[in-house]
C-alpha cells in the first residue's frame, strides 16, 4: 500500500521529538504546557497538507514540460518549486537543496542569460498541453499576464504524471520574470477556481564563486496555509557541491506554528557528505529542537 507523503513526514517528526526529549529534556523556550508530541505532529501534517491540492499536484507533475517551454532562469525556478518534503526535517530539506544545486550550480546554470528570461514574442501568451506532442504549445487563448506567460494545468494520472485524456483543466500557472547581468527574479502563481494555491518567487544572485537562491511565498490547500522563506547558498560544481540552507516555515492557521532549520552540507552529491544541522519546531503544543552533525 502506498503511504501518503504527509504520513511519512509525521512519523519522522515524532521520531525527532522523542529523540530530543529523551536526550535533552524540554526546550527552555517552550510554553508552560507540557510538550504535546501528538499536537506538534498534527501541526507538521498541516504544513505538508498545505501543499496538497490538485492544481499544485498538476503543476509539480508538469514542471518538466513547463520548464522546457520557457527555458532559462524561468525554467530553473519552475523546477525549484517547493513541495511538502521541505517540512520533513533534514532529509526533505537537503533533497530540496540538492535539487537547487542541480538547477543553479555555480559555473553551470547562472541567473544571467544573453536572452530575456521570457522571449518578447511569448509575452502575454497562454500555453496549452498538446496530447499529440506530449508538450505545451502556444495558443490563442487570452488571460496571461502582459509581460509573462500562462500554462494551463490539467488533471494528471497519479502514476504516470501525464494529463488524463480527455484533458480536464484544473487551473493555471502564471509566470513572470526579470533579469540583470547577475540576478534573476521569477514569480509563479498557481490558481484554480479563482483561488491562489501556490504563490512563490525565486531570487537568484550570482557572485564569482556561488549562487544564492531565495525562495519565498506560500502554499495552501484551502484550509491550512504554509508560508515559506527558504534561503540557499550553492558553491562549487556537481563534482563537489556545497550547500548552506536557512529555512523558515510558518502556519498562520495553526497559531503560527513554525519550523526553523539551518543546515550545511559539504560535497552533497558524494557517498559520504558532511552535514551540520540545527532544527526547531515551535508552536502552541511546545517546542522541540535538535542540533548536531554527521
PDB file of C-alpha atoms in Angstrom:
ATOM      1  CA  UNK A   1       0.000   0.000   0.000  1.00  0.00           C
ATOM      2  CA  UNK A   2       1.307   3.435  -0.894  1.00  0.00           C
ATOM      3  CA  UNK A   3       1.975   5.567   2.211  1.00  0.00           C
ATOM      4  CA  UNK A   4       0.960   9.228   1.806  1.00  0.00           C
ATOM      5  CA  UNK A   5       3.821  11.734   1.950  1.00  0.00           C
ATOM      6  CA  UNK A   6       2.355  13.543   4.949  1.00  0.00           C
ATOM      7  CA  UNK A   7       2.166  10.289   6.911  1.00  0.00           C
ATOM      8  CA  UNK A   8       5.875   9.673   6.384  1.00  0.00           C
ATOM      9  CA  UNK A   9       6.607  13.231   7.498  1.00  0.00           C
ATOM     10  CA  UNK A  10       4.533  12.760  10.650  1.00  0.00           C
ATOM     11  CA  UNK A  11       6.413   9.630  11.650  1.00  0.00           C
ATOM     12  CA  UNK A  12       9.695  11.424  11.053  1.00  0.00           C
ATOM     13  CA  UNK A  13       8.777  14.304  13.342  1.00  0.00           C
ATOM     14  CA  UNK A  14       7.568  12.008  16.123  1.00  0.00           C
ATOM     15  CA  UNK A  15      10.897  10.203  15.985  1.00  0.00           C
ATOM     16  CA  UNK A  16      12.706  13.537  16.117  1.00  0.00           C
ATOM     17  CA  UNK A  17      10.601  14.720  19.042  1.00  0.00           C
ATOM     18  CA  UNK A  18      11.128  11.518  21.022  1.00  0.00           C
ATOM     19  CA  UNK A  19      14.881  11.549  20.488  1.00  0.00           C
ATOM     20  CA  UNK A  20      15.182  15.170  21.512  1.00  0.00           C
ATOM     21  CA  UNK A  21      13.032  14.847  24.607  1.00  0.00           C
ATOM     22  CA  UNK A  22      14.852  11.755  25.808  1.00  0.00           C
ATOM     23  CA  UNK A  23      18.266  13.257  25.183  1.00  0.00           C
ATOM     24  CA  UNK A  24      17.813  16.876  26.204  1.00  0.00           C
ATOM     25  CA  UNK A  25      14.548  17.343  28.029  1.00  0.00           C
ATOM     26  CA  UNK A  26      12.013  20.036  27.210  1.00  0.00           C
ATOM     27  CA  UNK A  27      13.400  23.140  25.491  1.00  0.00           C
ATOM     28  CA  UNK A  28      13.803  26.102  27.839  1.00  0.00           C
ATOM     29  CA  UNK A  29      11.871  28.353  25.448  1.00  0.00           C
ATOM     30  CA  UNK A  30       8.875  26.017  25.230  1.00  0.00           C
ATOM     31  CA  UNK A  31       5.445  27.092  26.548  1.00  0.00           C
ATOM     32  CA  UNK A  32       4.487  26.288  30.160  1.00  0.00           C
ATOM     33  CA  UNK A  33       2.228  23.457  28.995  1.00  0.00           C
ATOM     34  CA  UNK A  34       3.939  20.050  28.651  1.00  0.00           C
ATOM     35  CA  UNK A  35       5.238  19.200  25.229  1.00  0.00           C
ATOM     36  CA  UNK A  36       2.466  17.532  23.212  1.00  0.00           C
ATOM     37  CA  UNK A  37       4.014  15.291  20.559  1.00  0.00           C
ATOM     38  CA  UNK A  38       0.618  14.479  19.045  1.00  0.00           C
ATOM     39  CA  UNK A  39      -0.324  18.142  18.716  1.00  0.00           C
ATOM     40  CA  UNK A  40       3.043  19.060  17.209  1.00  0.00           C
ATOM     41  CA  UNK A  41       2.740  16.101  14.879  1.00  0.00           C
ATOM     42  CA  UNK A  42      -0.636  17.420  13.694  1.00  0.00           C
ATOM     43  CA  UNK A  43       0.924  20.837  13.100  1.00  0.00           C
ATOM     44  CA  UNK A  44       3.622  19.300  10.899  1.00  0.00           C
ATOM     45  CA  UNK A  45       0.962  17.361   8.998  1.00  0.00           C
ATOM     46  CA  UNK A  46      -0.773  20.698   8.369  1.00  0.00           C
ATOM     47  CA  UNK A  47       2.434  22.102   6.863  1.00  0.00           C
ATOM     48  CA  UNK A  48       2.701  19.154   4.483  1.00  0.00           C
ATOM     49  CA  UNK A  49      -1.023  19.139   3.690  1.00  0.00           C
ATOM     50  CA  UNK A  50      -0.846  22.806   2.673  1.00  0.00           C
ATOM     51  CA  UNK A  51       0.985  21.664  -0.463  1.00  0.00           C
ATOM     52  CA  UNK A  52      -1.698  19.123  -1.402  1.00  0.00           C
ATOM     53  CA  UNK A  53      -4.187  20.498  -3.919  1.00  0.00           C
ATOM     54  CA  UNK A  54      -4.999  19.231  -7.433  1.00  0.00           C
ATOM     55  CA  UNK A  55      -3.634  22.359  -9.119  1.00  0.00           C
ATOM     56  CA  UNK A  56      -0.316  22.092  -7.249  1.00  0.00           C
ATOM     57  CA  UNK A  57      -0.070  18.377  -7.979  1.00  0.00           C
ATOM     58  CA  UNK A  58      -0.586  19.123 -11.669  1.00  0.00           C
ATOM     59  CA  UNK A  59       1.988  21.928 -11.612  1.00  0.00           C
ATOM     60  CA  UNK A  60       4.560  19.652  -9.969  1.00  0.00           C
ATOM     61  CA  UNK A  61       3.861  16.828 -12.417  1.00  0.00           C
ATOM     62  CA  UNK A  62       4.111  19.143 -15.432  1.00  0.00           C
ATOM     63  CA  UNK A  63       7.121  21.178 -14.264  1.00  0.00           C
ATOM     64  CA  UNK A  64       9.496  19.498 -16.722  1.00  0.00           C
ATOM     65  CA  UNK A  65       7.222  20.272 -19.681  1.00  0.00           C
ATOM     66  CA  UNK A  66       6.653  23.848 -18.472  1.00  0.00           C
ATOM     67  CA  UNK A  67      10.386  24.339 -17.958  1.00  0.00           C
ATOM     68  CA  UNK A  68      11.120  23.044 -21.445  1.00  0.00           C
ATOM     69  CA  UNK A  69       8.740  25.625 -22.889  1.00  0.00           C
ATOM     70  CA  UNK A  70      10.061  28.682 -21.003  1.00  0.00           C
ATOM     71  CA  UNK A  71      13.779  27.850 -20.720  1.00  0.00           C
ATOM     72  CA  UNK A  72      16.464  29.896 -18.944  1.00  0.00           C
ATOM     73  CA  UNK A  73      16.082  31.179 -15.390  1.00  0.00           C
ATOM     74  CA  UNK A  74      12.306  30.737 -15.563  1.00  0.00           C
ATOM     75  CA  UNK A  75      12.799  27.013 -16.180  1.00  0.00           C
ATOM     76  CA  UNK A  76      15.156  26.758 -13.188  1.00  0.00           C
ATOM     77  CA  UNK A  77      12.557  28.491 -10.992  1.00  0.00           C
ATOM     78  CA  UNK A  78       9.814  26.137 -12.175  1.00  0.00           C
ATOM     79  CA  UNK A  79      11.992  23.132 -11.357  1.00  0.00           C
ATOM     80  CA  UNK A  80      12.684  24.689  -7.930  1.00  0.00           C
ATOM     81  CA  UNK A  81       9.047  24.693  -6.821  1.00  0.00           C
ATOM     82  CA  UNK A  82       8.678  23.934  -3.080  1.00  0.00           C
ATOM     83  CA  UNK A  83       6.894  20.750  -2.022  1.00  0.00           C
ATOM     84  CA  UNK A  84       5.677  19.144   1.194  1.00  0.00           C
ATOM     85  CA  UNK A  85       9.081  17.458   1.526  1.00  0.00           C
ATOM     86  CA  UNK A  86      10.661  20.658   2.888  1.00  0.00           C
ATOM     87  CA  UNK A  87       8.626  20.165   6.087  1.00  0.00           C
ATOM     88  CA  UNK A  88      10.189  16.746   6.647  1.00  0.00           C
ATOM     89  CA  UNK A  89      13.293  17.840   8.542  1.00  0.00           C
ATOM     90  CA  UNK A  90      16.850  17.291   7.345  1.00  0.00           C
ATOM     91  CA  UNK A  91      16.174  14.636   4.654  1.00  0.00           C
ATOM     92  CA  UNK A  92      13.496  16.645   2.868  1.00  0.00           C
ATOM     93  CA  UNK A  93      15.312  19.968   3.187  1.00  0.00           C
ATOM     94  CA  UNK A  94      18.581  18.578   1.883  1.00  0.00           C
ATOM     95  CA  UNK A  95      16.863  16.822  -1.013  1.00  0.00           C
ATOM     96  CA  UNK A  96      15.308  20.154  -1.930  1.00  0.00           C
ATOM     97  CA  UNK A  97      18.644  21.947  -1.541  1.00  0.00           C
ATOM     98  CA  UNK A  98      20.293  19.301  -3.715  1.00  0.00           C
ATOM     99  CA  UNK A  99      17.712  19.917  -6.433  1.00  0.00           C
ATOM    100  CA  UNK A 100      18.505  23.636  -6.245  1.00  0.00           C
ATOM    101  CA  UNK A 101      22.160  22.730  -6.564  1.00  0.00           C
ATOM    102  CA  UNK A 102      21.428  20.953  -9.821  1.00  0.00           C
ATOM    103  CA  UNK A 103      19.348  23.876 -11.077  1.00  0.00           C
ATOM    104  CA  UNK A 104      21.677  26.688 -10.000  1.00  0.00           C
ATOM    105  CA  UNK A 105      25.099  25.075  -9.834  1.00  0.00           C
ATOM    106  CA  UNK A 106      27.790  27.775  -9.744  1.00  0.00           C
ATOM    107  CA  UNK A 107      29.596  27.798 -13.058  1.00  0.00           C
ATOM    108  CA  UNK A 108      26.930  25.829 -14.939  1.00  0.00           C
ATOM    109  CA  UNK A 109      23.448  27.350 -14.594  1.00  0.00           C
ATOM    110  CA  UNK A 110      23.699  31.046 -13.832  1.00  0.00           C
ATOM    111  CA  UNK A 111      20.965  33.631 -13.392  1.00  0.00           C
ATOM    112  CA  UNK A 112      22.347  35.730 -16.254  1.00  0.00           C
ATOM    113  CA  UNK A 113      21.400  34.912 -19.835  1.00  0.00           C
ATOM    114  CA  UNK A 114      22.017  36.581 -23.173  1.00  0.00           C
ATOM    115  CA  UNK A 115      18.310  36.433 -23.998  1.00  0.00           C
ATOM    116  CA  UNK A 116      15.388  37.762 -21.982  1.00  0.00           C
ATOM    117  CA  UNK A 117      14.024  35.311 -19.376  1.00  0.00           C
ATOM    118  CA  UNK A 118      10.743  35.240 -21.290  1.00  0.00           C
ATOM    119  CA  UNK A 119      11.177  35.958 -25.021  1.00  0.00           C
ATOM    120  CA  UNK A 120       9.249  39.028 -26.160  1.00  0.00           C
ATOM    121  CA  UNK A 121       7.312  37.030 -28.742  1.00  0.00           C
ATOM    122  CA  UNK A 122       5.822  34.893 -25.949  1.00  0.00           C
ATOM    123  CA  UNK A 123       4.854  37.730 -23.587  1.00  0.00           C
ATOM    124  CA  UNK A 124       1.133  37.525 -22.885  1.00  0.00           C
ATOM    125  CA  UNK A 125       0.871  34.006 -24.343  1.00  0.00           C
ATOM    126  CA  UNK A 126      -1.198  31.174 -22.873  1.00  0.00           C
ATOM    127  CA  UNK A 127       0.259  27.705 -23.396  1.00  0.00           C
ATOM    128  CA  UNK A 128      -1.964  24.641 -23.632  1.00  0.00           C
ATOM    129  CA  UNK A 129      -0.956  20.994 -23.452  1.00  0.00           C
ATOM    130  CA  UNK A 130      -0.824  19.160 -26.771  1.00  0.00           C
ATOM    131  CA  UNK A 131      -1.615  15.466 -26.418  1.00  0.00           C
ATOM    132  CA  UNK A 132      -0.097  14.677 -29.811  1.00  0.00           C
ATOM    133  CA  UNK A 133       3.351  16.063 -28.952  1.00  0.00           C
ATOM    134  CA  UNK A 134       3.283  15.473 -25.194  1.00  0.00           C
ATOM    135  CA  UNK A 135       4.263  19.080 -24.505  1.00  0.00           C
ATOM    136  CA  UNK A 136       2.989  22.642 -24.290  1.00  0.00           C
ATOM    137  CA  UNK A 137       2.272  24.768 -27.352  1.00  0.00           C
ATOM    138  CA  UNK A 138       1.312  28.424 -27.723  1.00  0.00           C
ATOM    139  CA  UNK A 139      -2.429  29.022 -28.084  1.00  0.00           C
ATOM    140  CA  UNK A 140      -4.739  31.903 -28.983  1.00  0.00           C
ATOM    141  CA  UNK A 141      -6.313  31.901 -25.508  1.00  0.00           C
ATOM    142  CA  UNK A 142      -6.253  35.130 -23.515  1.00  0.00           C
ATOM    143  CA  UNK A 143      -5.680  35.868 -19.829  1.00  0.00           C
ATOM    144  CA  UNK A 144      -1.900  35.532 -19.495  1.00  0.00           C
ATOM    145  CA  UNK A 145      -0.003  38.325 -17.696  1.00  0.00           C
ATOM    146  CA  UNK A 146       1.017  41.036 -20.152  1.00  0.00           C
ATOM    147  CA  UNK A 147       4.739  40.595 -19.521  1.00  0.00           C
ATOM    148  CA  UNK A 148       4.636  36.892 -18.689  1.00  0.00           C
ATOM    149  CA  UNK A 149       3.156  33.581 -19.755  1.00  0.00           C
ATOM    150  CA  UNK A 150       0.354  31.286 -18.602  1.00  0.00           C
ATOM    151  CA  UNK A 151       0.330  27.484 -18.596  1.00  0.00           C
ATOM    152  CA  UNK A 152      -2.947  25.621 -18.321  1.00  0.00           C
ATOM    153  CA  UNK A 153      -2.921  22.818 -15.749  1.00  0.00           C
ATOM    154  CA  UNK A 154      -4.799  19.555 -16.100  1.00  0.00           C
ATOM    155  CA  UNK A 155      -5.818  16.578 -14.000  1.00  0.00           C
ATOM    156  CA  UNK A 156      -2.907  14.131 -14.154  1.00  0.00           C
ATOM    157  CA  UNK A 157      -2.597  10.394 -13.796  1.00  0.00           C
ATOM    158  CA  UNK A 158      -1.129   9.857 -10.287  1.00  0.00           C
ATOM    159  CA  UNK A 159       1.107   7.043 -11.541  1.00  0.00           C
ATOM    160  CA  UNK A 160       2.399   8.345 -14.877  1.00  0.00           C
ATOM    161  CA  UNK A 161       2.165  12.068 -14.095  1.00  0.00           C
ATOM    162  CA  UNK A 162       0.738  12.609 -17.589  1.00  0.00           C
ATOM    163  CA  UNK A 163      -2.517  14.548 -18.144  1.00  0.00           C
ATOM    164  CA  UNK A 164      -5.578  12.328 -18.304  1.00  0.00           C
ATOM    165  CA  UNK A 165      -7.476  12.108 -21.568  1.00  0.00           C
ATOM    166  CA  UNK A 166      -9.745  13.752 -22.371  1.00  0.00           C
ATOM    167  CA  UNK A 167      -7.990  16.776 -20.887  1.00  0.00           C
ATOM    168  CA  UNK A 168      -9.648  18.252 -17.803  1.00  0.00           C
ATOM    169  CA  UNK A 169      -8.334  21.671 -16.774  1.00  0.00           C
ATOM    170  CA  UNK A 170      -7.816  22.157 -13.014  1.00  0.00           C
ATOM    171  CA  UNK A 171      -6.187  25.582 -13.041  1.00  0.00           C
ATOM    172  CA  UNK A 172      -3.318  27.569 -14.477  1.00  0.00           C
ATOM    173  CA  UNK A 173       0.164  28.812 -13.599  1.00  0.00           C
ATOM    174  CA  UNK A 174       1.237  32.380 -14.399  1.00  0.00           C
ATOM    175  CA  UNK A 175       4.977  33.056 -14.703  1.00  0.00           C
ATOM    176  CA  UNK A 176       6.701  36.435 -14.807  1.00  0.00           C
ATOM    177  CA  UNK A 177      10.445  37.079 -14.748  1.00  0.00           C
ATOM    178  CA  UNK A 178      13.111  39.770 -14.846  1.00  0.00           C
ATOM    179  CA  UNK A 179      16.912  39.650 -15.056  1.00  0.00           C
ATOM    180  CA  UNK A 180      20.077  41.697 -14.802  1.00  0.00           C
ATOM    181  CA  UNK A 181      23.611  40.555 -15.559  1.00  0.00           C
ATOM    182  CA  UNK A 182      23.946  38.925 -12.119  1.00  0.00           C
ATOM    183  CA  UNK A 183      20.420  38.417 -10.762  1.00  0.00           C
ATOM    184  CA  UNK A 184      17.126  36.888 -11.776  1.00  0.00           C
ATOM    185  CA  UNK A 185      13.663  37.111 -10.265  1.00  0.00           C
ATOM    186  CA  UNK A 186      10.926  34.692 -11.262  1.00  0.00           C
ATOM    187  CA  UNK A 187       7.439  34.594  -9.784  1.00  0.00           C
ATOM    188  CA  UNK A 188       4.981  31.733 -10.202  1.00  0.00           C
ATOM    189  CA  UNK A 189       1.306  31.878  -9.202  1.00  0.00           C
ATOM    190  CA  UNK A 190      -0.848  28.729  -9.369  1.00  0.00           C
ATOM    191  CA  UNK A 191      -4.600  29.408  -9.438  1.00  0.00           C
ATOM    192  CA  UNK A 192      -7.654  27.154  -9.509  1.00  0.00           C
ATOM    193  CA  UNK A 193     -11.282  28.239  -9.389  1.00  0.00           C
ATOM    194  CA  UNK A 194     -10.256  31.821  -8.716  1.00  0.00           C
ATOM    195  CA  UNK A 195      -8.220  30.867  -5.616  1.00  0.00           C
ATOM    196  CA  UNK A 196      -4.432  31.063  -5.397  1.00  0.00           C
ATOM    197  CA  UNK A 197      -2.986  27.800  -4.097  1.00  0.00           C
ATOM    198  CA  UNK A 198       0.719  28.452  -4.643  1.00  0.00           C
ATOM    199  CA  UNK A 199       2.495  31.790  -4.940  1.00  0.00           C
ATOM    200  CA  UNK A 200       6.280  31.891  -4.814  1.00  0.00           C
ATOM    201  CA  UNK A 201       9.222  33.921  -6.056  1.00  0.00           C
ATOM    202  CA  UNK A 202      12.736  32.701  -6.767  1.00  0.00           C
ATOM    203  CA  UNK A 203      15.509  35.294  -6.493  1.00  0.00           C
ATOM    204  CA  UNK A 204      18.911  34.077  -7.682  1.00  0.00           C
ATOM    205  CA  UNK A 205      22.068  36.153  -7.298  1.00  0.00           C
ATOM    206  CA  UNK A 206      25.445  35.225  -8.754  1.00  0.00           C
ATOM    207  CA  UNK A 207      28.857  36.026  -7.304  1.00  0.00           C
ATOM    208  CA  UNK A 208      32.256  34.893  -8.540  1.00  0.00           C
ATOM    209  CA  UNK A 209      32.087  31.602  -6.646  1.00  0.00           C
ATOM    210  CA  UNK A 210      28.490  30.998  -5.599  1.00  0.00           C
ATOM    211  CA  UNK A 211      24.825  31.357  -6.390  1.00  0.00           C
ATOM    212  CA  UNK A 212      22.423  32.454  -3.651  1.00  0.00           C
ATOM    213  CA  UNK A 213      18.839  31.327  -4.188  1.00  0.00           C
ATOM    214  CA  UNK A 214      15.963  32.674  -2.068  1.00  0.00           C
ATOM    215  CA  UNK A 215      12.548  31.020  -2.455  1.00  0.00           C
ATOM    216  CA  UNK A 216       9.691  32.835  -0.699  1.00  0.00           C
ATOM    217  CA  UNK A 217       5.916  32.557  -0.811  1.00  0.00           C
ATOM    218  CA  UNK A 218       3.022  30.431   0.411  1.00  0.00           C
ATOM    219  CA  UNK A 219       1.070  27.278  -0.348  1.00  0.00           C
ATOM    220  CA  UNK A 220      -2.476  26.447   0.725  1.00  0.00           C
ATOM    221  CA  UNK A 221      -4.933  23.612   0.281  1.00  0.00           C
ATOM    222  CA  UNK A 222      -7.850  25.915   1.071  1.00  0.00           C
ATOM    223  CA  UNK A 223      -7.822  25.013   4.779  1.00  0.00           C
ATOM    224  CA  UNK A 224      -4.256  25.358   6.031  1.00  0.00           C
ATOM    225  CA  UNK A 225      -1.603  27.715   4.695  1.00  0.00           C
ATOM    226  CA  UNK A 226       2.173  27.387   4.930  1.00  0.00           C
ATOM    227  CA  UNK A 227       4.375  30.450   4.438  1.00  0.00           C
ATOM    228  CA  UNK A 228       7.960  29.657   3.489  1.00  0.00           C
ATOM    229  CA  UNK A 229      11.229  31.574   3.372  1.00  0.00           C
ATOM    230  CA  UNK A 230      13.970  29.318   2.019  1.00  0.00           C
ATOM    231  CA  UNK A 231      17.484  30.743   1.691  1.00  0.00           C
ATOM    232  CA  UNK A 232      20.089  28.621  -0.086  1.00  0.00           C
ATOM    233  CA  UNK A 233      23.751  29.250  -0.932  1.00  0.00           C
ATOM    234  CA  UNK A 234      25.331  26.948  -3.504  1.00  0.00           C
ATOM    235  CA  UNK A 235      29.077  26.818  -4.171  1.00  0.00           C
ATOM    236  CA  UNK A 236      31.291  24.571  -6.268  1.00  0.00           C
ATOM    237  CA  UNK A 237      30.312  22.267  -9.110  1.00  0.00           C
ATOM    238  CA  UNK A 238      28.444  18.989  -9.443  1.00  0.00           C
ATOM    239  CA  UNK A 239      31.744  17.229  -8.821  1.00  0.00           C
ATOM    240  CA  UNK A 240      31.953  18.869  -5.382  1.00  0.00           C
ATOM    241  CA  UNK A 241      28.915  20.933  -4.434  1.00  0.00           C
ATOM    242  CA  UNK A 242      28.450  22.618  -1.043  1.00  0.00           C
ATOM    243  CA  UNK A 243      25.054  23.889   0.127  1.00  0.00           C
ATOM    244  CA  UNK A 244      24.066  26.051   3.108  1.00  0.00           C
ATOM    245  CA  UNK A 245      20.354  26.444   3.903  1.00  0.00           C
ATOM    246  CA  UNK A 246      18.362  28.665   6.257  1.00  0.00           C
ATOM    247  CA  UNK A 247      14.671  27.709   6.183  1.00  0.00           C
ATOM    248  CA  UNK A 248      11.619  29.112   7.945  1.00  0.00           C
ATOM    249  CA  UNK A 249       8.085  27.742   7.557  1.00  0.00           C
ATOM    250  CA  UNK A 250       5.111  29.186   9.435  1.00  0.00           C
ATOM    251  CA  UNK A 251       1.464  28.129   9.544  1.00  0.00           C
ATOM    252  CA  UNK A 252      -0.825  31.058  10.478  1.00  0.00           C
ATOM    253  CA  UNK A 253      -3.819  28.720  10.507  1.00  0.00           C
ATOM    254  CA  UNK A 254      -2.108  26.720  13.296  1.00  0.00           C
ATOM    255  CA  UNK A 255      -1.334  29.504  15.751  1.00  0.00           C
ATOM    256  CA  UNK A 256       1.747  30.495  13.724  1.00  0.00           C
ATOM    257  CA  UNK A 257       3.393  27.125  14.251  1.00  0.00           C
ATOM    258  CA  UNK A 258       6.907  27.376  12.832  1.00  0.00           C
ATOM    259  CA  UNK A 259       9.747  25.158  11.708  1.00  0.00           C
ATOM    260  CA  UNK A 260      13.204  26.730  11.614  1.00  0.00           C
ATOM    261  CA  UNK A 261      16.181  24.956  10.116  1.00  0.00           C
ATOM    262  CA  UNK A 262      19.797  25.828   9.465  1.00  0.00           C
ATOM    263  CA  UNK A 263      21.956  23.218   7.778  1.00  0.00           C
ATOM    264  CA  UNK A 264      25.162  22.977   5.813  1.00  0.00           C
ATOM    265  CA  UNK A 265      26.338  20.102   3.658  1.00  0.00           C
ATOM    266  CA  UNK A 266      29.735  19.716   2.037  1.00  0.00           C
ATOM    267  CA  UNK A 267      30.047  17.668  -1.149  1.00  0.00           C
ATOM    268  CA  UNK A 268      26.306  16.996  -1.138  1.00  0.00           C
ATOM    269  CA  UNK A 269      26.316  14.542  -4.061  1.00  0.00           C
ATOM    270  CA  UNK A 270      29.103  12.347  -2.678  1.00  0.00           C
ATOM    271  CA  UNK A 271      28.618   8.986  -0.987  1.00  0.00           C
ATOM    272  CA  UNK A 272      29.505  10.470   2.413  1.00  0.00           C
ATOM    273  CA  UNK A 273      28.596  14.177   2.612  1.00  0.00           C
ATOM    274  CA  UNK A 274      29.318  16.098   5.819  1.00  0.00           C
ATOM    275  CA  UNK A 275      26.246  17.786   7.318  1.00  0.00           C
ATOM    276  CA  UNK A 276      25.609  20.095  10.264  1.00  0.00           C
ATOM    277  CA  UNK A 277      22.038  20.720  11.379  1.00  0.00           C
ATOM    278  CA  UNK A 278      20.016  22.915  13.690  1.00  0.00           C
ATOM    279  CA  UNK A 279      16.234  22.368  13.672  1.00  0.00           C
ATOM    280  CA  UNK A 280      13.457  23.733  15.880  1.00  0.00           C
ATOM    281  CA  UNK A 281       9.700  23.139  15.706  1.00  0.00           C
ATOM    282  CA  UNK A 282       7.759  25.577  17.886  1.00  0.00           C
ATOM    283  CA  UNK A 283       4.048  26.176  18.421  1.00  0.00           C
ATOM    284  CA  UNK A 284       1.106  26.048  20.791  1.00  0.00           C
ATOM    285  CA  UNK A 285       1.967  22.438  21.670  1.00  0.00           C
ATOM    286  CA  UNK A 286       5.514  23.124  22.802  1.00  0.00           C
ATOM    287  CA  UNK A 287       8.984  23.246  21.325  1.00  0.00           C
ATOM    288  CA  UNK A 288      11.328  20.534  20.135  1.00  0.00           C
ATOM    289  CA  UNK A 289      14.787  21.028  18.665  1.00  0.00           C
ATOM    290  CA  UNK A 290      17.887  19.192  17.619  1.00  0.00           C
ATOM    291  CA  UNK A 291      21.444  20.237  16.828  1.00  0.00           C
ATOM    292  CA  UNK A 292      24.273  18.086  15.579  1.00  0.00           C
ATOM    293  CA  UNK A 293      26.444  16.940  12.710  1.00  0.00           C
ATOM    294  CA  UNK A 294      27.000  13.786  10.740  1.00  0.00           C
TER     295      UNK A 294
END
